């Protein structure tokens, strides 16, 4: 235990290239998911003066406290060289500055440089002992037999013990996937909890951008956005074209002189052709440009494949490229997702929390809420359709969702162009159905169903065939016919384009006539539910009651105990006017329709969420000061309030989440980020899980 009362965990290794940052990232995500104030501390920074430690930068984005970068660093390697004991004293003092502001702290040990004596691990263990931080030891299993991994771990644990620190767990990282179970079994004899993670080449592969920097190369042609694609393998194209082509593999970078026109043209065309692997890029070495005629031909093909131009010779280019190791930095989205997925699949969160003996406060942080979304979505995999398959954000979100195993996915769009773009971005769509509504075999069946649904509006089969070529309508029909469990759209389409098909086809839940929405507002220490901030402009009292009942139900589905505040500019009977009367009527309707709900209204925002104000204005209310579901009287108030809180209080707004429909369908903002899409798909999957539970319960009741 530290003097501050915070608990900490120290992630350390005894050699380079162990993938320690992968483990640290996964542990930090778990710490954040337990709630409370979670910080990170780097005792010895690898950054030179004026630079930032990229590992610390990476980890800081997963913390739940706002502590400046400079406060999260202990000392430099130069400080350790100069006076190891004084450096430890400084580390301890600076650590407590962080720990005093946190419930749990992740400490990530130094990177192996052979600068400390007697060993860098022993020095890290001395630091851990002074911080009262138990150690998670990371060992590299690559090119080692299971017995060698166990012997290494046991030897290092003795070193840690001799430095008066304790080992709480061992992670064998970068295992040969074929020997993963054998390594895990071998580590059982170490006497501490142990886990094994397989080697993932993506985590150590450099991006084309990193190769460009290492080679001091320039981008000759191609899509600059694709420089973030990882190069999983390097090949020197020094043979004849046919032999080069037969050796190509997915995400390979090929090195060849610019005067090998045959190789350059063959690679550019192979990358665009069906049946060939999608390359990460080409490096033209030697400092030459292609012949003007070849240059014109390449440019005329408009390749998106990044082609770099390096001044180095073939040998030096190949040497640099093969020795360039990729970093997992704060902008490495795919590497971060891959690392988190590895930890989620192979390390038991329950075991780790038990071993670490963490503080688990009652507060709910944004990181905790998002982690719970992913965990719940994974518990019962649902099938979600994304109609905007041609959008890069959708494709990147698809990659993240697949890596994290959040949902099964179907994309709509032209299969050839969607898969081609996915390949260019380095996204594996093998397990994703891509359907073109304009040519799908389902169009005739859907036309018959839609014609029947809309015959009262004069719908004809010919008109239905035309309507259903639209992605939003086709996706809605996939949902209506049970081929998918939910739909997420709106990154490209307007809200009206997304919701109109739902009104026509999906329709509303029995007893609810109003489709509305909520935002989950993730504040520093709690999650509030705001409704309606996106759909109904000026609800009547009846519609407001619908919104309140639906919002309470949505909140409960996501683990938020519902205490409903019907907001107004008046609290209780302190004001009058038609706007107040509308909220009064809506509150009474909620009490009639759902007598089990805790609801208060009319009530002002401050009285709803601030206990001290509630004590003055409504001292006997079970909702005032403790409201979790806040219902705004109109769209103008709700939309502006959620945006004001989002920007001014730094809240994370997740939504809008549509409610009141018979089946889960959600609308994205056209400015949605990849993370917004991921969260919305997880929410839609959870809504589908809830619907399945209701249907199973109904079926059991019918059978009884």
XYZ file of C-alpha atoms in Angstrom:
704
model
C 0.000 0.000 0.000
C 1.217 3.474 -0.832
C 0.976 6.222 1.717
C -1.719 7.948 -0.325
C -4.085 4.993 -0.021
C -3.987 4.340 -3.758
C -3.144 0.862 -5.004
C -0.587 0.383 -7.754
C 0.692 -2.354 -10.025
C 4.136 -2.401 -11.665
C 4.594 -3.933 -15.148
C 8.240 -4.902 -15.714
C 10.426 -7.037 -17.967
C 14.079 -8.057 -18.075
C 14.859 -7.740 -21.781
C 13.816 -5.883 -24.903
C 11.014 -6.727 -27.333
C 8.845 -8.485 -24.755
C 5.728 -6.556 -25.758
C 5.536 -5.056 -22.267
C 3.461 -2.132 -23.553
C 0.825 -4.575 -24.849
C 0.426 -6.012 -21.361
C 0.529 -2.574 -19.737
C -2.194 -1.305 -22.080
C -4.449 -4.275 -21.313
C -3.924 -3.963 -17.562
C -4.579 -0.217 -17.708
C -7.817 -0.755 -19.650
C -8.901 -3.202 -16.948
C -7.998 -0.744 -14.189
C -10.047 1.952 -15.912
C -12.929 -0.483 -16.269
C -13.046 -1.045 -12.513
C -13.954 2.611 -12.070
C -12.524 5.339 -9.946
C -9.535 7.540 -10.658
C -6.901 5.617 -12.606
C -3.483 7.087 -13.381
C -0.217 5.986 -14.950
C 3.395 6.593 -13.907
C 6.689 6.053 -15.742
C 9.588 5.887 -13.230
C 12.344 6.132 -15.866
C 11.531 7.796 -19.171
C 13.126 6.717 -22.410
C 12.545 10.137 -24.039
C 15.444 12.492 -24.680
C 15.274 16.120 -23.576
C 12.533 17.944 -25.459
C 10.835 14.723 -26.577
C 7.901 12.845 -25.129
C 7.900 9.197 -24.101
C 5.648 7.577 -26.713
C 4.662 4.709 -24.399
C 3.581 7.125 -21.686
C 1.709 9.189 -24.292
C -0.078 6.019 -25.403
C -1.109 5.029 -21.889
C -2.214 8.492 -20.803
C -5.164 8.396 -23.195
C -6.596 5.451 -21.226
C -6.432 7.069 -17.784
C -9.429 8.587 -16.012
C -7.669 11.469 -14.253
C -6.336 14.621 -15.849
C -2.725 14.663 -14.667
C -0.136 16.523 -16.817
C 2.364 14.404 -18.735
C 5.274 16.027 -16.889
C 3.915 14.906 -13.498
C 3.697 11.275 -14.667
C 7.445 10.970 -15.299
C 9.985 10.114 -12.594
C 13.570 10.559 -13.787
C 15.718 10.117 -16.889
C 18.325 7.447 -17.621
C 20.986 10.111 -17.084
C 19.644 10.656 -13.558
C 19.915 6.917 -12.867
C 23.475 6.862 -14.231
C 24.510 9.801 -12.075
C 23.108 8.597 -8.743
C 20.859 5.502 -8.617
C 19.846 6.009 -4.977
C 18.967 9.676 -5.421
C 17.004 8.737 -8.533
C 14.875 6.300 -6.549
C 14.169 8.948 -3.922
C 13.030 11.341 -6.650
C 10.911 8.615 -8.268
C 9.142 7.882 -4.985
C 8.381 11.556 -4.364
C 7.047 12.111 -7.878
C 5.022 8.888 -7.772
C 3.139 10.051 -4.694
C 2.153 13.246 -6.508
C 0.278 11.005 -8.957
C -0.947 8.470 -6.393
C -2.470 11.192 -4.205
C -4.876 11.952 -7.057
C -5.783 8.331 -7.871
C -7.467 5.201 -6.606
C -5.312 2.886 -8.741
C -2.033 3.555 -10.562
C -0.319 1.578 -13.328
C 3.473 1.872 -13.160
C 5.304 0.827 -16.320
C 8.922 -0.136 -15.857
C 11.889 1.033 -17.881
C 12.852 -0.378 -21.261
C 15.790 -2.722 -21.299
C 19.021 -0.837 -22.062
C 21.657 -2.582 -19.906
C 22.429 0.703 -18.174
C 21.630 -0.225 -14.593
C 23.702 -2.388 -12.296
C 23.443 -5.178 -11.247
C 20.566 -5.504 -13.676
C 17.811 -3.289 -14.959
C 15.124 -5.653 -13.667
C 16.662 -5.562 -10.192
C 16.634 -1.776 -10.304
C 12.981 -1.790 -11.365
C 12.271 -4.213 -8.527
C 13.924 -1.812 -6.064
C 11.647 0.936 -7.346
C 8.593 -1.335 -7.036
C 9.544 -2.212 -3.465
C 9.814 1.482 -2.569
C 6.411 2.148 -4.139
C 4.850 -0.914 -2.443
C 3.791 -2.022 -5.940
C 3.476 -5.738 -6.743
C 4.993 -6.660 -10.093
C 3.465 -8.243 -13.174
C 6.499 -9.784 -14.861
C 6.471 -9.933 -18.676
C 8.763 -12.525 -20.281
C 9.376 -13.142 -23.979
C 8.465 -16.631 -25.160
C 9.516 -16.112 -28.792
C 12.020 -18.792 -29.905
C 11.959 -20.427 -26.451
C 10.696 -23.819 -25.364
C 7.967 -23.843 -22.659
C 10.449 -25.204 -20.114
C 12.884 -22.381 -20.942
C 10.143 -19.813 -20.434
C 9.335 -21.289 -17.022
C 12.990 -21.405 -15.971
C 13.491 -17.795 -17.051
C 10.409 -16.647 -15.147
C 11.497 -18.488 -11.988
C 14.993 -17.020 -12.158
C 13.669 -13.479 -12.630
C 11.186 -13.909 -9.782
C 14.125 -14.753 -7.501
C 15.848 -11.514 -8.592
C 12.663 -9.596 -7.806
C 12.344 -11.225 -4.401
C 15.995 -10.470 -3.595
C 15.210 -6.805 -4.217
C 12.417 -7.052 -1.619
C 9.608 -6.764 -4.186
C 6.872 -9.285 -4.933
C 5.627 -10.848 -8.160
C 1.839 -11.034 -8.414
C 1.668 -12.554 -11.895
C 3.663 -13.616 -14.957
C 2.699 -12.980 -18.580
C 4.543 -14.960 -21.230
C 4.185 -12.810 -24.332
C 4.924 -13.442 -28.014
C 4.340 -17.206 -27.766
C 4.254 -19.429 -30.812
C 0.460 -19.921 -31.173
C 1.000 -23.678 -31.539
C 2.670 -23.890 -28.110
C 0.437 -21.406 -26.272
C -1.228 -24.025 -24.070
C 2.103 -25.724 -23.311
C 3.635 -22.428 -22.177
C 0.625 -21.650 -19.991
C 0.802 -25.115 -18.416
C 4.539 -24.803 -17.800
C 4.073 -21.505 -15.966
C 1.600 -23.033 -13.516
C 4.570 -24.289 -11.513
C 5.871 -20.782 -10.804
C 3.599 -20.350 -7.780
C 1.886 -17.195 -9.072
C -0.955 -16.569 -11.493
C 0.327 -16.822 -15.070
C -1.007 -16.161 -18.560
C 0.305 -16.714 -22.095
C -0.250 -14.416 -25.099
C 0.372 -15.486 -28.706
C 2.677 -13.647 -31.085
C 0.768 -11.163 -33.257
C 3.004 -9.943 -36.111
C 0.904 -6.788 -36.425
C 2.144 -5.498 -33.057
C 5.804 -5.374 -34.108
C 5.323 -4.558 -37.806
C 6.318 -1.042 -38.956
C 3.819 1.055 -40.858
C 4.691 2.384 -44.286
C 4.980 5.787 -42.632
C 7.552 4.438 -40.166
C 9.487 2.837 -43.031
C 9.370 6.157 -44.886
C 10.888 7.888 -41.862
C 13.521 5.192 -41.254
C 14.583 5.218 -44.919
C 14.408 9.027 -45.200
C 12.214 8.320 -48.229
C 9.641 10.419 -50.055
C 6.121 9.421 -51.108
C 6.392 9.041 -54.882
C 2.719 8.188 -55.422
C -0.303 6.620 -53.745
C -2.772 7.462 -51.012
C -1.066 9.133 -48.049
C -3.815 7.835 -45.744
C -2.525 4.314 -46.419
C 0.880 5.069 -44.889
C -0.584 3.888 -41.589
C -0.868 0.332 -42.940
C 1.549 -2.124 -41.346
C 4.131 -3.959 -43.482
C 4.110 -7.517 -42.189
C 6.919 -8.768 -44.435
C 9.758 -7.338 -46.559
C 10.890 -8.800 -49.898
C 13.610 -7.651 -52.267
C 12.253 -7.899 -55.808
C 15.503 -8.937 -57.434
C 14.168 -11.864 -59.463
C 12.042 -12.104 -62.593
C 8.484 -10.770 -62.444
C 6.745 -14.149 -62.440
C 8.807 -15.314 -59.455
C 8.144 -12.077 -57.602
C 4.399 -12.426 -58.170
C 4.291 -15.995 -56.897
C 6.029 -14.939 -53.670
C 3.747 -12.023 -52.792
C 1.880 -12.158 -49.494
C -0.692 -10.021 -47.715
C 0.638 -6.687 -46.376
C 4.099 -7.218 -47.855
C 6.402 -4.361 -48.872
C 8.513 -5.008 -51.980
C 11.876 -3.309 -52.570
C 13.037 -2.827 -56.163
C 15.109 -0.301 -58.143
C 13.107 2.345 -60.004
C 14.614 1.219 -63.318
C 12.987 -2.212 -62.972
C 9.975 -1.001 -64.949
C 8.649 -4.525 -65.368
C 8.577 -5.084 -61.589
C 6.978 -1.715 -60.822
C 4.173 -2.148 -63.353
C 3.567 -5.784 -62.377
C 3.269 -4.914 -58.681
C 0.931 -1.951 -59.256
C -1.361 -4.084 -61.429
C -1.187 -7.156 -59.184
C -2.213 -5.053 -56.212
C -5.378 -3.987 -58.068
C -6.154 -7.427 -59.513
C -8.511 -10.006 -58.026
C -6.802 -13.078 -56.614
C -3.554 -11.348 -55.616
C -2.551 -10.281 -52.099
C -2.893 -6.608 -51.181
C 0.539 -5.093 -50.609
C 1.451 -2.578 -47.921
C 3.607 -0.680 -50.403
C 6.570 -0.542 -52.751
C 9.997 0.994 -52.056
C 11.973 2.131 -55.098
C 15.614 2.239 -54.034
C 18.672 3.863 -55.580
C 17.404 7.431 -55.597
C 16.189 7.145 -59.199
C 12.828 7.957 -60.716
C 11.157 5.645 -63.240
C 11.573 6.357 -66.945
C 9.210 9.211 -67.990
C 7.072 6.867 -70.087
C 6.749 4.385 -67.213
C 6.122 7.269 -64.824
C 3.268 8.485 -67.023
C 1.826 4.984 -67.233
C 1.927 4.505 -63.441
C 0.305 7.864 -62.812
C -2.367 7.078 -65.378
C -3.296 3.956 -63.431
C -3.985 6.137 -60.329
C -2.693 3.540 -57.840
C -3.618 4.084 -54.205
C -0.763 1.784 -53.152
C 1.960 3.859 -51.416
C 5.162 3.910 -53.457
C 8.198 5.290 -51.636
C 11.440 6.533 -53.197
C 14.644 5.890 -51.218
C 18.172 7.117 -52.007
C 19.766 4.016 -50.421
C 21.032 1.059 -52.401
C 19.259 -2.290 -52.411
C 21.233 -3.833 -49.539
C 20.994 -0.799 -47.260
C 17.288 -0.290 -48.014
C 16.561 -3.946 -47.233
C 18.670 -3.832 -44.075
C 16.945 -0.739 -42.708
C 13.480 -1.990 -43.632
C 13.985 -5.413 -42.067
C 15.321 -3.891 -38.823
C 12.644 -1.216 -38.438
C 10.334 -2.219 -35.602
C 6.878 -0.759 -35.393
C 5.861 1.312 -32.390
C 2.536 1.084 -30.650
C 2.007 4.809 -30.136
C -1.063 6.876 -29.299
C -2.062 7.037 -32.985
C -1.651 3.302 -33.717
C -5.348 2.422 -33.790
C -4.974 -1.092 -35.219
C -2.107 -2.005 -32.900
C -4.039 -0.709 -29.876
C -7.106 -2.742 -30.847
C -4.971 -5.832 -31.462
C -3.251 -5.454 -28.071
C -6.521 -4.991 -26.202
C -8.050 -7.949 -28.039
C -5.099 -10.177 -27.079
C -5.442 -9.286 -23.411
C -9.227 -9.686 -23.453
C -9.032 -13.133 -25.018
C -6.158 -14.599 -23.052
C -6.144 -12.903 -19.631
C -9.046 -13.456 -17.261
C -10.263 -10.064 -16.037
C -11.788 -11.689 -12.953
C -8.507 -13.394 -12.013
C -6.480 -10.250 -12.580
C -8.771 -8.046 -10.483
C -8.624 -10.638 -7.688
C -4.839 -10.891 -7.797
C -4.311 -7.122 -7.881
C -6.685 -6.495 -4.960
C -7.841 -3.280 -6.593
C -9.888 -0.430 -5.238
C -13.320 -0.777 -6.877
C -15.207 2.473 -6.156
C -18.920 2.811 -6.795
C -18.490 5.670 -9.271
C -18.836 4.918 -12.993
C -16.219 6.514 -15.249
C -16.459 6.855 -19.059
C -13.779 4.182 -19.495
C -15.676 1.849 -17.194
C -18.926 2.400 -19.076
C -17.308 1.805 -22.490
C -15.535 -1.324 -21.212
C -18.829 -2.650 -19.881
C -20.450 -2.007 -23.272
C -17.819 -4.129 -25.033
C -17.931 -6.876 -22.427
C -21.707 -7.119 -22.497
C -21.857 -7.085 -26.297
C -19.323 -9.955 -26.448
C -21.330 -12.053 -23.991
C -23.964 -12.938 -26.624
C -22.772 -12.089 -30.124
C -25.376 -10.347 -32.283
C -25.471 -9.642 -36.027
C -25.467 -5.965 -37.016
C -25.807 -4.465 -40.507
C -23.917 -1.305 -41.479
C -25.478 0.101 -44.687
C -22.641 2.563 -45.396
C -19.957 0.007 -46.217
C -18.106 2.310 -48.599
C -17.153 4.828 -45.909
C -13.606 4.549 -44.526
C -14.815 5.215 -40.969
C -17.238 2.288 -41.234
C -14.467 0.041 -42.543
C -12.066 1.064 -39.778
C -14.807 0.541 -37.184
C -15.483 -2.878 -38.719
C -11.825 -3.788 -38.229
C -11.965 -2.719 -34.582
C -15.253 -4.509 -33.921
C -13.964 -7.732 -35.448
C -10.691 -7.620 -33.512
C -12.551 -6.989 -30.258
C -15.228 -9.606 -31.179
C -18.069 -7.218 -30.401
C -20.536 -8.314 -33.094
C -21.009 -10.232 -36.318
C -21.240 -7.737 -39.180
C -22.784 -7.310 -42.614
C -21.854 -4.339 -44.805
C -23.910 -2.953 -47.691
C -22.273 -1.649 -50.836
C -20.584 -2.887 -53.989
C -18.694 -5.982 -52.769
C -15.771 -5.490 -55.130
C -15.152 -1.852 -54.216
C -15.826 -2.372 -50.484
C -13.435 -5.322 -50.270
C -10.833 -3.537 -52.394
C -10.889 -0.506 -50.108
C -10.814 -2.764 -47.074
C -7.714 -4.466 -48.471
C -6.079 -1.098 -49.144
C -6.684 -0.134 -45.510
C -5.298 -3.463 -44.302
C -8.673 -4.692 -43.049
C -9.551 -8.378 -43.280
C -13.192 -8.676 -44.390
C -13.112 -12.451 -44.829
C -15.717 -13.018 -42.113
C -17.953 -10.134 -43.210
C -20.855 -10.448 -45.651
C -20.887 -7.595 -48.166
C -24.217 -7.260 -49.983
C -25.082 -5.045 -52.931
C -28.780 -4.065 -52.639
C -28.960 -3.386 -56.383
C -28.093 -6.971 -57.322
C -28.963 -9.088 -54.267
C -31.032 -12.248 -54.648
C -33.089 -11.015 -51.693
C -34.558 -8.058 -53.580
C -37.602 -9.957 -54.917
C -38.541 -11.330 -51.489
C -38.068 -7.917 -49.887
C -40.186 -6.247 -52.594
C -43.084 -8.620 -51.865
C -42.858 -7.951 -48.118
C -42.535 -4.189 -48.507
C -45.404 -4.005 -50.982
C -47.655 -5.807 -48.506
C -46.559 -3.540 -45.639
C -47.233 -0.370 -47.624
C -50.181 -1.377 -49.816
C -52.432 0.941 -47.804
C -50.267 3.773 -49.123
C -50.645 2.607 -52.720
C -47.263 0.852 -52.925
C -46.703 -1.214 -56.086
C -44.164 -3.961 -56.586
C -42.338 -1.971 -59.249
C -42.011 1.007 -56.927
C -40.925 -1.304 -54.079
C -38.105 -2.718 -56.214
C -36.883 0.822 -56.804
C -37.143 1.872 -53.132
C -35.317 -1.206 -51.831
C -32.205 -0.482 -53.882
C -31.530 2.217 -51.285
C -29.109 0.939 -48.607
C -31.179 2.265 -45.699
C -34.354 0.522 -46.874
C -32.509 -2.695 -47.766
C -30.753 -2.760 -44.385
C -34.065 -2.176 -42.614
C -35.565 -5.119 -44.489
C -32.646 -7.327 -43.401
C -33.568 -6.360 -39.847
C -37.334 -6.760 -40.337
C -36.952 -10.277 -41.784
C -34.650 -11.408 -38.955
C -31.522 -11.855 -41.059
C -29.704 -9.424 -38.749
C -30.357 -8.379 -35.158
C -29.734 -4.641 -35.466
C -28.748 -1.801 -37.773
C -26.460 1.239 -37.417
C -26.476 3.998 -40.041
C -26.074 7.749 -40.395
C -22.334 8.285 -40.994
C -23.263 9.302 -44.547
C -27.076 9.318 -44.551
C -29.194 11.932 -42.797
C -31.239 11.115 -39.707
C -34.382 11.253 -41.844
C -32.918 8.743 -44.336
C -32.090 6.398 -41.466
C -35.307 6.704 -39.467
C -37.933 6.936 -42.243
C -37.574 3.247 -43.248
C -37.877 2.296 -39.574
C -41.185 4.163 -39.239
C -42.509 2.400 -42.339
C -41.184 -1.118 -41.740
C -40.051 -1.729 -38.136
C -42.698 0.417 -36.421
C -42.944 1.094 -32.684
C -43.137 -1.105 -29.603
C -46.740 -1.876 -28.514
C -47.898 0.736 -26.027
C -45.325 3.295 -27.212
C -46.226 5.605 -30.066
C -43.136 7.835 -29.989
C -39.709 7.038 -31.415
C -37.185 9.077 -29.460
C -33.547 8.996 -28.411
C -31.170 9.284 -25.482
C -27.530 10.187 -25.066
C -25.427 8.500 -22.417
C -23.477 11.385 -20.913
C -20.299 9.987 -19.370
C -19.074 12.453 -16.747
C -15.942 12.011 -14.649
C -17.684 9.967 -11.954
C -21.099 8.936 -13.296
C -23.197 8.278 -16.383
C -26.432 10.205 -16.937
C -29.131 9.510 -19.511
C -30.428 12.519 -21.485
C -33.642 12.314 -23.529
C -34.749 13.414 -26.089
C -31.921 15.355 -27.691
C -32.159 14.281 -31.328
C -35.573 13.238 -32.673
C -38.820 14.853 -31.386
C -38.770 18.672 -31.797
C -41.651 19.731 -29.533
C -43.204 16.740 -27.762
C -46.736 16.832 -26.384
C -47.357 15.735 -22.789
C -48.215 12.238 -24.077
C -45.051 12.076 -26.187
C -42.980 13.378 -23.269
C -44.361 10.578 -21.093
C -43.443 8.052 -23.819
C -39.905 9.466 -23.939
C -39.570 9.238 -20.137
C -40.765 5.621 -19.940
C -38.594 4.561 -22.893
C -35.539 6.399 -21.514
C -35.900 4.747 -18.105
C -36.090 1.354 -19.797
C -33.020 2.103 -21.924
C -31.057 3.252 -18.869
C -31.911 0.064 -16.959
C -30.816 -2.051 -19.932
C -27.348 -0.523 -19.638
C -27.005 -0.931 -15.882
C -28.119 2.564 -14.868
C -30.683 2.612 -12.059
C -33.413 4.909 -13.346
C -34.483 7.923 -11.286
C -36.368 10.126 -13.737
C -36.392 13.924 -13.630
C -38.943 15.697 -15.859
C -37.090 18.956 -16.462
C -38.604 22.425 -16.574
C -37.700 25.993 -15.683
C -39.819 25.455 -12.560
C -39.335 23.119 -9.602
C -42.511 21.747 -8.044
C -45.229 24.395 -7.941
C -42.900 27.395 -8.020
C -43.815 28.408 -11.568
C -46.728 28.421 -13.966
C -47.484 28.583 -17.687
C -48.277 26.147 -20.472
C -44.703 24.771 -20.663
C -44.755 23.922 -16.955
C -48.249 22.467 -17.256
C -47.082 20.208 -20.091
C -44.336 18.770 -17.890
C -46.780 18.390 -14.972
C -49.193 16.448 -17.188
C -46.390 14.308 -18.595
C -45.175 13.461 -15.079
C -48.655 12.307 -14.051
C -48.925 10.175 -17.206
C -45.590 8.508 -16.397
C -46.838 7.682 -12.897
C -50.000 6.164 -14.348
C -48.229 4.123 -17.054
C -45.255 3.005 -14.955
C -46.094 3.287 -11.250
C -42.912 1.398 -10.324
C -40.711 4.216 -11.707
C -39.177 6.847 -9.463
C -40.106 10.082 -11.239
C -40.124 13.744 -10.257
C -41.372 16.780 -12.153
C -41.451 19.557 -12.955
C -37.912 20.045 -11.666
C -34.979 22.252 -12.620
C -31.698 20.723 -13.740
C -29.705 21.820 -10.682
C -32.316 20.478 -8.288
C -32.339 17.195 -10.211
C -28.617 16.421 -9.947
C -27.175 18.500 -7.098
C -27.982 17.182 -3.577
C -27.413 20.537 -1.850
C -29.883 22.301 -4.149
C -32.361 19.447 -3.818
C -32.177 19.678 -0.037
C -33.451 23.237 -0.282
C -35.999 22.896 -3.090
C -37.353 19.323 -2.735
C -36.010 17.801 0.498
C -38.424 14.844 0.556
C -38.027 13.728 -3.079
C -36.434 10.319 -3.766
C -35.283 11.663 -7.158
C -34.153 15.247 -6.536
C -30.372 15.529 -6.262
C -29.959 11.911 -7.425
C -31.591 11.849 -10.878
C -29.982 9.598 -13.484
C -32.486 10.002 -16.338
C -33.125 13.613 -17.347
C -36.029 14.310 -19.709
C -35.913 17.645 -21.491
C -39.152 19.462 -22.393
C -38.191 19.952 -26.055
C -35.469 19.251 -28.598
C -34.092 22.777 -28.501
C -33.345 22.510 -24.776
C -32.103 18.919 -24.892
C -29.804 19.252 -27.896
C -28.172 22.435 -26.661
C -27.779 21.112 -23.116
C -26.068 17.875 -24.134
C -23.663 19.777 -26.379
C -22.954 22.363 -23.677
C -22.198 19.643 -21.113
C -20.125 17.716 -23.656
C -17.944 20.717 -24.495
C -17.829 22.582 -21.187
C -17.609 19.666 -18.758
C -15.535 17.420 -21.026
C -18.212 14.707 -20.947
C -18.219 11.852 -23.464
C -21.587 11.753 -25.224
C -22.534 8.297 -26.530
C -25.515 8.357 -28.855
C -28.057 9.146 -30.004
C -29.541 5.796 -29.013
C -32.937 5.328 -30.644
C -35.725 3.869 -28.538
C -39.356 2.918 -29.011
C -38.778 0.823 -32.163
C -39.706 -2.841 -32.393
C -36.121 -3.759 -33.326
C -32.740 -2.147 -32.570
C -31.743 0.564 -35.019
C -29.452 3.497 -34.279
C -28.483 6.698 -36.012
C -24.942 8.087 -36.229
C -23.899 11.687 -36.535
C -22.437 12.433 -39.957
C -19.360 13.661 -38.082
C -19.085 10.366 -36.198
C -15.616 9.184 -35.255
C -14.580 5.543 -35.536
C -14.907 5.210 -31.748
C -18.472 6.588 -31.942
C -19.379 3.929 -34.502
C -17.835 1.170 -32.377
C -19.767 2.285 -29.283
C -23.030 2.575 -31.212
C -22.673 -0.931 -32.656
C -22.022 -2.279 -29.148
C -25.115 -0.464 -27.846
C -27.222 -1.826 -30.713
C -25.976 -5.349 -29.988
C -26.922 -4.976 -26.317
C -30.386 -3.717 -27.305
C -30.717 -6.842 -29.453
C -29.697 -8.980 -26.467
C -32.399 -7.326 -24.372
C -34.980 -7.965 -27.086
C -33.972 -11.632 -27.210
C -34.467 -11.910 -23.452
C -37.938 -10.382 -23.710
C -38.872 -12.719 -26.570
C -37.599 -15.785 -24.707
C -39.505 -14.744 -21.601
C -42.648 -14.228 -23.690
C -42.222 -17.646 -25.337
C -41.844 -19.357 -21.948
C -44.951 -17.593 -20.694
C -46.880 -18.761 -23.749
C -45.692 -22.346 -23.328
C -46.714 -22.297 -19.683
